[in-house]
Short mmCIF file of C-alpha atoms in Angstrom, two decimals:
data_model
loop_
_atom_site.label_atom_id
_atom_site.label_comp_id
_atom_site.label_asym_id
_atom_site.label_seq_id
_atom_site.Cartn_x
_atom_site.Cartn_y
_atom_site.Cartn_z
CA ALA A 4 221.07 30.07 305.09
CA GLN A 5 222.67 33.38 306.01
CA THR A 6 221.09 35.31 308.89
CA VAL A 7 221.70 38.86 310.28
CA THR A 8 220.79 39.69 313.95
CA GLN A 9 220.56 42.99 315.51
CA SER A 10 219.54 42.54 319.01
CA GLN A 11 219.06 46.29 320.06
CA PRO A 12 215.72 47.58 318.63
CA GLU A 13 216.40 50.81 319.98
CA MET A 14 219.31 52.84 321.21
CA SER A 15 219.83 56.36 322.80
CA VAL A 16 222.80 58.56 323.04
CA GLN A 17 223.66 62.09 324.17
CA GLU A 18 224.96 64.58 321.56
CA ALA A 19 228.59 64.45 321.13
CA GLU A 20 228.82 61.08 323.04
CA THR A 21 229.81 57.58 321.63
CA VAL A 22 227.33 54.66 320.82
CA THR A 23 227.91 51.31 319.59
CA LEU A 24 225.34 49.32 317.37
CA SER A 25 225.61 45.55 317.53
CA CYS A 26 225.19 43.03 314.60
CA THR A 27 225.97 39.28 314.51
CA TYR A 28 225.61 37.08 311.41
CA ASP A 29 225.73 33.51 310.48
CA THR A 30 227.21 32.17 307.21
CA SER A 31 229.13 29.32 305.93
CA GLU A 32 230.87 31.55 303.34
CA SER A 33 234.48 32.66 303.72
CA ASP A 34 234.43 35.76 301.53
CA TYR A 35 231.59 38.29 301.86
CA TYR A 36 230.78 41.81 302.55
CA LEU A 37 229.13 43.47 305.38
CA PHE A 38 227.26 46.96 305.29
CA TRP A 39 225.73 49.39 307.71
CA TYR A 40 223.09 51.43 306.09
CA LYS A 41 221.13 54.28 307.82
CA GLN A 42 217.44 55.09 306.93
CA PRO A 43 216.34 58.56 308.12
CA PRO A 44 212.70 59.57 308.12
CA SER A 45 213.07 60.37 304.34
CA ARG A 46 213.12 56.59 303.96
CA GLN A 47 216.21 56.65 301.76
CA MET A 48 218.79 53.79 302.65
CA ILE A 49 222.19 55.58 303.08
CA LEU A 50 225.24 53.57 303.05
CA VAL A 51 227.37 54.39 306.07
CA ILE A 52 230.24 51.86 305.92
CA ARG A 53 231.32 48.75 304.28
CA GLN A 54 233.71 45.97 305.33
CA GLU A 55 235.28 43.03 303.01
CA ALA A 56 235.52 39.94 304.97
CA TYR A 57 238.97 39.21 303.53
CA LYS A 58 240.42 42.48 305.14
CA GLN A 59 241.30 42.37 308.66
CA GLN A 60 241.69 45.97 309.16
CA ASN A 61 238.40 47.56 310.49
CA ALA A 62 236.84 50.00 308.21
CA THR A 63 236.63 53.71 309.19
CA GLU A 64 234.66 56.63 307.66
CA ASN A 65 234.90 59.84 309.62
CA ARG A 66 232.98 59.36 312.73
CA PHE A 67 231.88 55.91 311.81
CA SER A 68 234.00 52.88 312.37
CA VAL A 69 233.38 49.13 312.82
CA ASN A 70 234.57 46.31 314.88
CA PHE A 71 234.79 43.29 312.84
CA GLN A 72 235.35 40.03 314.39
CA LYS A 73 235.37 37.37 311.75
CA ALA A 74 235.77 34.31 313.99
CA ALA A 75 232.93 35.54 316.19
CA LYS A 76 230.83 36.65 313.31
CA SER A 77 230.42 40.13 314.63
CA PHE A 78 230.01 43.37 312.96
CA SER A 79 229.50 46.31 315.23
CA LEU A 80 229.21 50.03 314.38
CA LYS A 81 230.65 52.64 316.55
CA ILE A 82 229.44 56.17 316.10
CA SER A 83 231.72 59.07 317.71
CA ASP A 84 230.79 62.53 318.54
CA SER A 85 227.22 61.82 317.77
CA GLN A 86 225.15 64.55 316.22
CA LEU A 87 221.46 65.12 315.85
CA GLY A 88 221.61 64.40 312.17
CA ASP A 89 222.58 60.68 313.16
CA ALA A 90 219.12 59.90 314.76
CA ALA A 91 217.79 57.35 312.23
CA MET A 92 217.24 53.44 311.80
CA TYR A 93 220.45 51.56 311.21
CA PHE A 94 220.40 48.31 309.25
CA CYS A 95 223.28 45.86 309.22
CA ALA A 96 223.44 43.86 305.84
CA TYR A 97 225.10 40.69 304.63
CA ASP A 98 226.28 40.32 300.88
CA VAL A 99 227.82 37.64 299.03
CA PHE A 100 228.11 37.48 295.31
CA SER A 101 227.16 34.16 293.87
CA GLY A 102 225.85 35.09 290.49
CA THR A 103 223.28 37.28 291.88
CA TYR A 104 223.11 40.31 294.21
CA LYS A 105 220.86 39.69 297.40
CA TYR A 106 221.36 41.71 300.61
CA ILE A 107 220.26 39.87 303.86
CA PHE A 108 219.14 42.47 306.46
CA GLY A 109 218.95 42.65 310.24
CA THR A 110 215.98 43.90 311.86
CA GLY A 111 217.38 47.30 312.43
CA THR A 112 218.27 49.59 315.54
CA ARG A 113 216.45 52.84 316.03
CA LEU A 114 219.01 55.45 317.21
CA LYS A 115 217.79 58.28 319.09
CA VAL A 116 220.20 61.38 319.67
CA LEU A 117 219.44 63.38 322.81
CA ALA A 118 220.46 67.10 322.78
CA LYS B 13 225.08 61.43 288.34
CA ALA B 14 221.37 61.21 289.21
CA GLY B 15 220.40 58.77 292.06
CA VAL B 16 217.94 55.88 291.84
CA THR B 17 214.30 57.22 291.17
CA GLN B 18 211.40 55.41 292.00
CA THR B 19 207.62 56.46 291.07
CA PRO B 20 205.29 57.08 292.37
CA ARG B 21 206.35 57.98 295.91
CA TYR B 22 202.93 57.00 297.41
CA LEU B 23 200.09 55.05 296.10
CA ILE B 24 196.66 53.98 297.65
CA LYS B 25 194.99 50.85 296.14
CA THR B 26 191.95 48.67 296.75
CA ARG B 27 192.12 45.14 297.60
CA GLY B 28 191.98 43.11 294.51
CA GLN B 29 193.39 45.69 292.34
CA GLN B 30 196.86 45.46 290.72
CA VAL B 31 199.68 48.02 290.82
CA THR B 32 202.96 48.71 288.91
CA LEU B 33 205.82 50.46 290.52
CA SER B 34 208.78 51.91 288.49
CA CYS B 35 212.50 52.23 289.24
CA SER B 36 215.16 54.15 287.32
CA PRO B 37 218.69 53.03 288.28
CA ILE B 38 221.75 55.12 288.29
CA SER B 39 223.27 55.52 284.66
CA GLY B 40 225.54 52.70 283.84
CA HIS B 41 224.03 50.41 286.64
CA ARG B 42 222.63 47.16 285.18
CA SER B 43 221.67 45.18 288.21
CA VAL B 44 218.37 46.27 289.84
CA SER B 45 216.84 44.77 293.11
CA TRP B 46 213.56 45.02 294.83
CA TYR B 47 212.87 44.95 298.47
CA GLN B 48 209.71 44.99 300.55
CA GLN B 49 209.79 46.62 303.96
CA THR B 50 207.19 46.05 306.54
CA PRO B 51 207.28 46.84 310.24
CA GLY B 52 206.53 43.11 310.98
CA GLN B 53 208.92 41.24 308.51
CA GLY B 54 211.65 44.04 308.04
CA LEU B 55 213.26 44.32 304.86
CA GLN B 56 212.69 41.26 302.56
CA PHE B 57 214.42 40.63 299.16
CA LEU B 58 211.90 40.27 296.25
CA PHE B 59 214.09 39.94 293.10
CA GLU B 60 216.93 40.82 291.06
CA TYR B 61 217.28 41.77 287.53
CA PHE B 62 220.37 42.12 285.26
CA SER B 63 220.42 42.93 281.65
CA GLU B 64 216.75 42.34 281.42
CA THR B 65 217.09 38.70 282.96
CA GLN B 66 215.66 37.86 286.46
CA ARG B 67 218.76 36.43 288.39
CA ASN B 68 217.20 35.68 291.57
CA LYS B 69 213.52 35.66 293.38
CA GLY B 70 212.86 35.87 296.88
CA ASN B 71 210.13 33.86 298.63
CA PHE B 72 207.04 35.77 297.47
CA PRO B 73 203.88 34.53 295.95
CA GLY B 74 203.43 34.66 292.12
CA ARG B 75 201.30 37.85 292.42
CA PHE B 76 204.65 39.73 292.76
CA SER B 77 206.40 39.97 289.33
CA GLY B 78 208.85 42.30 287.55
CA ARG B 79 210.68 43.09 284.50
CA GLN B 80 213.62 45.06 283.35
CA PHE B 81 213.99 46.92 280.21
CA SER B 82 216.83 47.38 277.86
CA ASN B 83 217.62 50.84 279.51
CA SER B 84 217.89 49.19 282.81
CA ARG B 85 214.84 50.72 284.07
CA SER B 86 212.66 48.02 286.04
CA GLU B 87 209.04 47.55 286.89
CA MET B 88 207.44 45.45 289.61
CA ASN B 89 203.79 44.39 289.42
CA VAL B 90 201.58 43.06 292.36
CA SER B 91 198.23 41.70 291.19
CA THR B 92 195.12 41.00 293.26
CA LEU B 93 196.50 43.11 296.03
CA GLU B 94 195.95 42.17 299.52
CA LEU B 95 196.08 44.27 302.70
CA GLY B 96 199.33 42.57 303.78
CA ASP B 97 201.01 43.92 300.66
CA SER B 98 200.95 47.41 302.36
CA ALA B 99 204.52 48.33 302.70
CA LEU B 100 207.38 50.34 301.57
CA TYR B 101 208.92 49.09 298.38
CA LEU B 102 212.55 49.84 297.77
CA CYS B 103 214.51 49.43 294.58
CA ALA B 104 218.28 49.41 294.39
CA SER B 105 220.80 49.42 291.79
CA ARG B 106 224.53 48.50 291.61
CA GLU B 107 227.45 48.22 289.07
CA GLU B 108 228.43 44.72 288.19
CA GLY B 109 231.47 43.50 290.20
CA SER B 110 232.13 41.93 293.52
CA ASN B 111 233.38 45.05 295.39
CA THR B 112 230.13 47.24 294.95
CA GLU B 113 227.46 48.55 297.25
CA ALA B 114 223.73 49.02 296.34
CA PHE B 115 222.23 52.60 295.80
CA PHE B 116 218.84 52.79 297.10
CA GLY B 117 215.84 55.17 295.94
CA GLN B 118 213.45 56.78 298.26
CA GLY B 119 210.81 53.91 297.93
CA THR B 120 207.29 53.70 297.08
CA ARG B 121 204.86 53.59 299.97
CA LEU B 122 201.81 51.40 299.10
CA THR B 123 198.80 51.29 301.20
CA VAL B 124 196.05 48.72 300.30
CA VAL B 125 192.70 49.51 301.60
#
């Protein structure tokens, strides 16, 4: 069975600094997708970044980038130039389409941004 | 396009009652999934519907059920509510295709007293 592990329940970062959130997963599939979602106090899950497993190049979206290590089954999120609006819960999610859609989520990391 | 809309946003029910939650997906999205979010169990998959058919179901008791209508709107129903059913229920919609991501609604906060 696929599993997703986020070992950091909470992280803090100073405004304008860089922080890295960790995620590891377990799967026997070779083709799958990984996502980072952000959940602010409004509760709505917002997609931050997506990585296709068949792509070796790490995904980047503005201040957000990932370090995808397929062999190690690791998928960390780096947030550069942290802003107060980045404060939220961050969830790592695994997805493989096998006739149905079903995310496997990690337990989340609460990110605090200090002014 | 309008986003995923869930109604109601908040709900308080008594043990033993039943409840129905509604989800309107993004226009054109035929897949609708439901997730339960609790502090103890995190985000857990409930079920997924596509073109009015349930394609997958998570490990939840039969008290949890759902359906999808021809316009892709979906409802989930929980019968004989228990205190442990108190949670945030999130709905997500997506387009069919392997390279798509899910778009989530703001959720329905259900409190069972």
